[in-house]
XYZ file of C-alpha atoms in Angstrom:
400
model
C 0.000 0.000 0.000
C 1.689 3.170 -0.704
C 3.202 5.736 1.725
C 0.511 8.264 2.517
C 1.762 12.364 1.529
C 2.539 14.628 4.193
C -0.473 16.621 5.413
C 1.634 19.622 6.198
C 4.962 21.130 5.167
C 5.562 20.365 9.136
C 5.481 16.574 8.513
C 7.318 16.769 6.014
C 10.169 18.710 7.561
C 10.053 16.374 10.553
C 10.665 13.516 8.264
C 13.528 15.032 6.555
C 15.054 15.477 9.862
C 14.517 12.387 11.184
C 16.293 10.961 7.732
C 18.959 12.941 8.560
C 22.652 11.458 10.069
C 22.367 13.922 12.603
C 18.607 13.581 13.329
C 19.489 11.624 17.058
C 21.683 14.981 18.104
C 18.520 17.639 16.710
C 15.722 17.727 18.602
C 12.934 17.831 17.253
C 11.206 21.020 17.228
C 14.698 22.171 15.994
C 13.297 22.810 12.270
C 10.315 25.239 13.699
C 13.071 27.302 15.364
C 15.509 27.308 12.589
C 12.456 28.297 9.966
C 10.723 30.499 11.935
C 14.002 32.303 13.133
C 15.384 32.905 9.707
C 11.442 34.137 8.443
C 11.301 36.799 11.383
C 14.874 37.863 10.226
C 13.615 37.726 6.526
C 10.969 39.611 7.958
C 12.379 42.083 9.628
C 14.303 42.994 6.900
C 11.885 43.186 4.274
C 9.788 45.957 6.995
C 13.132 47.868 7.758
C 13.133 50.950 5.593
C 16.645 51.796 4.191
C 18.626 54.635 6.279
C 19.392 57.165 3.728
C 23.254 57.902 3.564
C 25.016 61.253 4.108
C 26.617 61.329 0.708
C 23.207 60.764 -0.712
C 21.918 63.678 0.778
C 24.979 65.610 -0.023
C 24.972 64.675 -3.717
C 21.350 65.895 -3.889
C 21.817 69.341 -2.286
C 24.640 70.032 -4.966
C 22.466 68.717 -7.655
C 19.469 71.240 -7.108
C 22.127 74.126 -6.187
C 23.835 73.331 -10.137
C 21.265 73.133 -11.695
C 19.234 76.112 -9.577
C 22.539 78.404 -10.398
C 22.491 76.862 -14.270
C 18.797 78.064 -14.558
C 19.573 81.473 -12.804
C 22.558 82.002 -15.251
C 20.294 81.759 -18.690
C 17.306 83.568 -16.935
C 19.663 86.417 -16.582
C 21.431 85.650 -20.216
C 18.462 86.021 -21.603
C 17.522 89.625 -19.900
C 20.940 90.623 -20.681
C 20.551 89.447 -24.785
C 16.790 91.200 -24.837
C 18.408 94.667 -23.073
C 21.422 94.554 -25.673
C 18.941 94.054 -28.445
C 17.477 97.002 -26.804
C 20.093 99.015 -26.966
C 21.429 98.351 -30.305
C 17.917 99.485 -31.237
C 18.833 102.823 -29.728
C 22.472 102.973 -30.757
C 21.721 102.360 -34.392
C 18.741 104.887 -34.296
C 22.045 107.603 -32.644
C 24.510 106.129 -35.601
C 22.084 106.988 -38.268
C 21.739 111.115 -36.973
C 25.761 110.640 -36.501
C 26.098 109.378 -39.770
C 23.191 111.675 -41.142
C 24.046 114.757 -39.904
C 27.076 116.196 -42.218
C 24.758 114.808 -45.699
C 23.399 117.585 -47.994
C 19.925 118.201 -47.225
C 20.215 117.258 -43.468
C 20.480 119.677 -40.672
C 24.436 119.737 -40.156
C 25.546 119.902 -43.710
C 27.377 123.287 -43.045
C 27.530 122.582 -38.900
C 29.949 119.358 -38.878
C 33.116 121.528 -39.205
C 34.736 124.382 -37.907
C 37.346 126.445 -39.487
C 40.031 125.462 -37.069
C 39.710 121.982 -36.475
C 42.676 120.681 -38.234
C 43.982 119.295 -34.831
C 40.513 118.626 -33.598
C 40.523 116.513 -30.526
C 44.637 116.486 -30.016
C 45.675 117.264 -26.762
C 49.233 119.010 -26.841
C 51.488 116.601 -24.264
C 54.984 117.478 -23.197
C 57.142 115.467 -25.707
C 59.677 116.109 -28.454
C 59.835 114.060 -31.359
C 63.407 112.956 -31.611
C 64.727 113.251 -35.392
C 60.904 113.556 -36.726
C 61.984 113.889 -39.977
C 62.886 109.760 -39.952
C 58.907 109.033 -39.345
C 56.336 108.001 -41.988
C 54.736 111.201 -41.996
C 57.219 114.239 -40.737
C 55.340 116.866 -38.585
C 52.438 115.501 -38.751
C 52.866 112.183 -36.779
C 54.129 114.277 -34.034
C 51.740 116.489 -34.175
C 48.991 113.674 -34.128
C 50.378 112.251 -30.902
C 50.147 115.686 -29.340
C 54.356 116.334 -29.403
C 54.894 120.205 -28.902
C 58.202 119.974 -30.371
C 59.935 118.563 -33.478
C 62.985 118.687 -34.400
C 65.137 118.363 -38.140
C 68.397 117.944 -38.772
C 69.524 120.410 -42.053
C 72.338 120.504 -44.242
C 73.734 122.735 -46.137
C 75.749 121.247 -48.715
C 78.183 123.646 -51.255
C 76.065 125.341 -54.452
C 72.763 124.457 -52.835
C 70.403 127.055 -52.291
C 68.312 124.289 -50.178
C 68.596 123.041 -46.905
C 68.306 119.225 -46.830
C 67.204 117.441 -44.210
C 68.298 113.991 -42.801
C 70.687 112.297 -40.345
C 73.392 112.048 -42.367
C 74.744 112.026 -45.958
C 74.202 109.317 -46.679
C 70.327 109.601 -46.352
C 69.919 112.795 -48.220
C 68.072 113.422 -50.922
C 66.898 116.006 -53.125
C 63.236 116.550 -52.418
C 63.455 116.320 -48.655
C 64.065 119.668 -47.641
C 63.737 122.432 -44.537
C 61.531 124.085 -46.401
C 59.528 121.096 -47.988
C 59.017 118.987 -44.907
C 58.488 121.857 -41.875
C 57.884 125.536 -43.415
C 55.645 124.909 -46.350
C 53.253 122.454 -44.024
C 53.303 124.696 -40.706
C 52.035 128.165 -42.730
C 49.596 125.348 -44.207
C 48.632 124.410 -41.004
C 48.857 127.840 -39.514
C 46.941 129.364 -42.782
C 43.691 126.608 -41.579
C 44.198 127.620 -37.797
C 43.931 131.452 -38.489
C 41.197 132.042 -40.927
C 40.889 135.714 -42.670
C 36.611 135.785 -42.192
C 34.148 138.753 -41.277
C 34.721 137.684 -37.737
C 38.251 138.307 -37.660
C 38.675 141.653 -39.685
C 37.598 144.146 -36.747
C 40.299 142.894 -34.458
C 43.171 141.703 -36.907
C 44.725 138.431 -37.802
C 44.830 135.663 -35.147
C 47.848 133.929 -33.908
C 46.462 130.636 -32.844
C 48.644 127.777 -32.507
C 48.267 124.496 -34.188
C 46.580 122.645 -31.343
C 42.841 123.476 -31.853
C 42.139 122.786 -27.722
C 44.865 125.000 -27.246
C 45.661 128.017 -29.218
C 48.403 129.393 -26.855
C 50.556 126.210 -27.012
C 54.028 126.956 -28.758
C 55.157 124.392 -31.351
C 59.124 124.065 -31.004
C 60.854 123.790 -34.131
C 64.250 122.621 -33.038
C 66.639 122.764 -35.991
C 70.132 120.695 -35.453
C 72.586 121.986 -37.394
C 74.876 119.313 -38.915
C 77.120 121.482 -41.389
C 79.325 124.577 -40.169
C 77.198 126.733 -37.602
C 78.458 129.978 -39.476
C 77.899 129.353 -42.915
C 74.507 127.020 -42.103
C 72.349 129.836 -39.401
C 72.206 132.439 -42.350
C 70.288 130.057 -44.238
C 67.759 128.889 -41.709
C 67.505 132.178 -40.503
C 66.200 133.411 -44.393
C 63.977 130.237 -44.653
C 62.052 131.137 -41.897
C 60.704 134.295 -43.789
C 57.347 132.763 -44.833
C 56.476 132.487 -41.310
C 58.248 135.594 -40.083
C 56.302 137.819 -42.709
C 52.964 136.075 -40.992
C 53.780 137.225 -37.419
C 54.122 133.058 -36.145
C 57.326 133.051 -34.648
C 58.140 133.967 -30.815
C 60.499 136.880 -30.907
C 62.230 139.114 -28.753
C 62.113 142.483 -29.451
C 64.887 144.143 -27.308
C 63.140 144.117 -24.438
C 60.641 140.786 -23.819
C 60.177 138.010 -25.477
C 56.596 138.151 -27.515
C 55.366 134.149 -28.059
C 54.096 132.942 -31.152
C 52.866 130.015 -32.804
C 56.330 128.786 -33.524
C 59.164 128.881 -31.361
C 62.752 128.616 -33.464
C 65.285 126.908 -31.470
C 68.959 126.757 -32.774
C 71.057 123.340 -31.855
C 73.732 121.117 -32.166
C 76.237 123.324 -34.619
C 74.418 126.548 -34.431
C 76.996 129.155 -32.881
C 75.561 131.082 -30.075
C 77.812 134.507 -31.189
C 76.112 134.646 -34.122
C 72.543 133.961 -32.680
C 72.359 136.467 -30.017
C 74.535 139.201 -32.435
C 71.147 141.064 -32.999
C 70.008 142.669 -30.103
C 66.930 144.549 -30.941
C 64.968 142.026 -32.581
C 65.213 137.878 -33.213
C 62.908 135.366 -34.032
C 64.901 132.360 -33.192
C 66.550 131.373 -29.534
C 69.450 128.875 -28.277
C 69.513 125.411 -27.008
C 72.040 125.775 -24.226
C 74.463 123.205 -22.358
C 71.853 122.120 -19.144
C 75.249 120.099 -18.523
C 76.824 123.516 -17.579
C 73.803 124.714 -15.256
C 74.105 122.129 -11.985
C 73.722 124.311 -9.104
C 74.256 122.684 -5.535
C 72.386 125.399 -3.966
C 68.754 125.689 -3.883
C 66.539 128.124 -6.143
C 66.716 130.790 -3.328
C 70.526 131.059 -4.023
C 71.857 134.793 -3.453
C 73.361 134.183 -6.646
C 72.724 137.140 -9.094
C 72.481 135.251 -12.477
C 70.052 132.860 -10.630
C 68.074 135.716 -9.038
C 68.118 137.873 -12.334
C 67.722 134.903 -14.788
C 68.471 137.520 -17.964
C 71.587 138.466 -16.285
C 72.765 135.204 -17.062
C 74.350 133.974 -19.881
C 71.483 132.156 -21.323
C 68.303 133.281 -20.232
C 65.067 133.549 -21.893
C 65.673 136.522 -23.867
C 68.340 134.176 -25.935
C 67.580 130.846 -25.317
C 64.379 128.011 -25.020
C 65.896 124.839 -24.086
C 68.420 123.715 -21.802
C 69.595 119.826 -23.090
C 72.221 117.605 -22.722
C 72.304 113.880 -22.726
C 71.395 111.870 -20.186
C 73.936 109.074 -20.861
C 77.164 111.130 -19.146
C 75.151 111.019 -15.767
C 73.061 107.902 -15.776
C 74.662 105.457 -17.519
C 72.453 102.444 -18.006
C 69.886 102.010 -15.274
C 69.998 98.567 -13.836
C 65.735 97.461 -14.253
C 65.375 101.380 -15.265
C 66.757 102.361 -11.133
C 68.037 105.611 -10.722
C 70.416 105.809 -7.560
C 70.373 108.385 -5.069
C 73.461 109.504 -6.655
C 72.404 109.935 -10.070
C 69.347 111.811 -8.851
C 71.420 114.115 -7.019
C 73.002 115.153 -10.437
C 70.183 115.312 -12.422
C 68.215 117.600 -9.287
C 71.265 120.179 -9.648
C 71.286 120.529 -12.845
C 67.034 120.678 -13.377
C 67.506 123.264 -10.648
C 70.021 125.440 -12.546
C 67.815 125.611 -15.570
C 65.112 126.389 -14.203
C 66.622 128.910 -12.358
C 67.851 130.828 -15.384
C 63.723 130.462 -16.671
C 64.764 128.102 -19.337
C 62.964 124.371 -20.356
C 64.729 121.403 -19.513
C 65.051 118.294 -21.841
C 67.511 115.404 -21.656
C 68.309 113.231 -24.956
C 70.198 110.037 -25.233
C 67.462 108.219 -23.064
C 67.204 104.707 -22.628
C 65.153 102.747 -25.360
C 65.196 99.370 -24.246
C 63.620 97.358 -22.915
C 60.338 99.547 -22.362
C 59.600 98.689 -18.921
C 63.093 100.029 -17.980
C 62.717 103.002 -20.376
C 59.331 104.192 -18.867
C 60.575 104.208 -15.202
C 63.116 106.135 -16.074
C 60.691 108.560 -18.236
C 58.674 108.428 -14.831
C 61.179 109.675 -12.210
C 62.664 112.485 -14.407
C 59.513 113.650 -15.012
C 59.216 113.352 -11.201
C 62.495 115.495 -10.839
C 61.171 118.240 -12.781
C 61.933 117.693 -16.864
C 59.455 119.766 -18.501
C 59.915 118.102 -22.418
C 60.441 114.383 -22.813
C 62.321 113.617 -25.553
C 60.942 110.498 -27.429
C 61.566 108.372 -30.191
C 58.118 106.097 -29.760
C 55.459 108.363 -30.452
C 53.170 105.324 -29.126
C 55.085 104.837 -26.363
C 55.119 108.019 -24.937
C 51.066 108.118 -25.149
C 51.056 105.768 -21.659
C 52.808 108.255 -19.947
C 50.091 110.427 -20.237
């Protein structure tokens, strides 16, 4: 007869146990415990919710802040793109009056430009443009960046009427002349900034100077002679008729010196004799030794030719500049450092200048490297040099 089933999964377990090798050391409730012990751990575990971790929560937080910041960022991109659409609305409604207003028809046709305003918008600076005549455009470069001096080099060679300019010989040639390249363009330039109109009959001829924002500034046309002093002078001095017969050059007139639009200042071989032999009248002045000026002592000095500057041998009633080159008494600054020393030299001899009422410029400055250059541009500006001489007509536009 066959072996009746189980009637429950107890009997069943009970049997297995009692088939088992080791049923005589189980007892035999032993499978209840064993089954009902691992279904309340089973149990347990399934009705345990899970402990959220730290890192979870962490990770979340820096989630909604990225993508909260994200959002932020391209809500206020887009205000930023709709108010710039805005504004180029505007700015391109202003461009078209800009643009509009000098065409025939329209309301500035005869407004958009004044009879002066060759230099319109140059502010004059303190710099001379070292050998000017060696840039692209003579004159007028310098006078583009502002420079209040220039300066050419002239020649005159034998049976030449002309003065030639350039830095040596070897660079000479027959169209570049005084006259060509610095007294045809200045009574040019002169001619725009002094109109003859119904405004200017009554009270006679202007003398403004070439800077429309500021008539009064003096342009210094520094002329280097490079041929014999004696034989060379004459020759400038006649060449500067065109603007002497317009009234444009500073003079001194035996007793004070009258400024003009154009200050003449003789250099390098021009003899000093022959320069100061007229005493009642000159149109041209002296660029003396500043080398020879150091004074130890301090402006106040009892001194007579410091006290009474035109008692002195140069003075303003002869001479414009005092220059030497900086080279003697500086050397080559070490990272563009001046020492105490140097300074000392420098201070004496700015105070001796400007003691005898004349302007102070050094030549021979550093070039190289820039940084170097411009501290040293900086502290003798700082001592009291009222005209920086300047090759880099870009260069010297930082400083100011």
């Amino acid at each position: 007869m066959p072996a009746s089933r189980p009637n429950s999964a107890d009997e069943a377990g009970e049997r297995l146990l009692s088939q088992s090798s080791h049923a005589e050391d189980v007892p035999l409730n032993s499978y209840n415990h064993r089954k009902w012990k691992l279904f309340g751990q089973a149990e347990g575990a399934w009705n345990e919710k899970p402990k959220k971790s730290g890192h979870r929560r962490l990770f979340r937080s820096c989630l909604i802040l990225g993508f909260g910041g994200i959002g932020a960022f391209l809500l206020l991109h887009i205000i930023s793109i709709f108010l710039g659409l805005t504004s180029l609305v505007w700015a391109d409604t202003i461009q078209r009056s800009l643009t509009a207003w000098s065409q025939p028809g329209n309301l500035g046709a005869d407004l958009s430009r004044w009879p002066t305003d060759f230099t319109r918008d140059i502010v004059p600076i303190s710099c001379h443009s070292h050998n000017d005549y060696w840039r692209l455009v003579p004159l007028y470069s310098a006078l583009h960046a502002g420079c209040i001096s220039v300066e050419a080099d002239v020649w005159k060679l034998p049976n030449r009427e002309e003065l030639l300019v350039g830095h040596s010989r070897a660079s000479l040639t027959r169209n570049r002349t005084f006259t060509a390249l610095y007294i045809d363009p200045l009574v040019e330039i002169l001619e725009r900034q002094n109109p003859s109109t119904e405004f200017t009959e009554h009270d006679g001829r202007t003398r403004n100077g070439v800077f429309d924002t500021d008539p009064e500034q003096s342009l210094v046309l520094l002329v280097d002679l490079k041929t014999d002093g004696h034989k060379t002078w004459p020759h400038v001095v006649r060449q500067l008729e065109p603007l002497r017969r317009r009234g444009w050059l500073t003079l001194f007139n035996g007793t004070a010196v009258i400024p003009g639009p154009i200050t003449v200042v003789g250099t390098g071989n021009t003899p000093f004799d022959l320069l100061v032999a007229n005493t009642t009248y000159r149109d041209y002045f002296f660029d003396a030794p500043l080398s020879e000026m150091s004074d130890e002592n301090p402006p106040s000095s009892s001194s007579a030719s410091l006290n009474h500057p035109q008692k002195s041998k140069y003075n303003p009633q002869n001479s414009h500049y005092a220059s030497t080159a900086i080279s003697p008494f500086l050397s080559r600054p070490f990272l563009g450092h001046i020492t105490p020393a140097q300074i000392a030299v420098l201070a004496a001899q700015i105070r001796g200048a400007h003691a005898r009422g004349l302007t102070v410029r050094y030549w021979d400055l550093p070039s190289w490297p820039r940084g170097w250059r411009n501290r040293v541009w900086d502290r003798i500006l700082e001592l009291g040099v009222d005209v920086l001489n300047v090759d880099d007509l870009e260069g010297v536009l930082g400083v100011w």
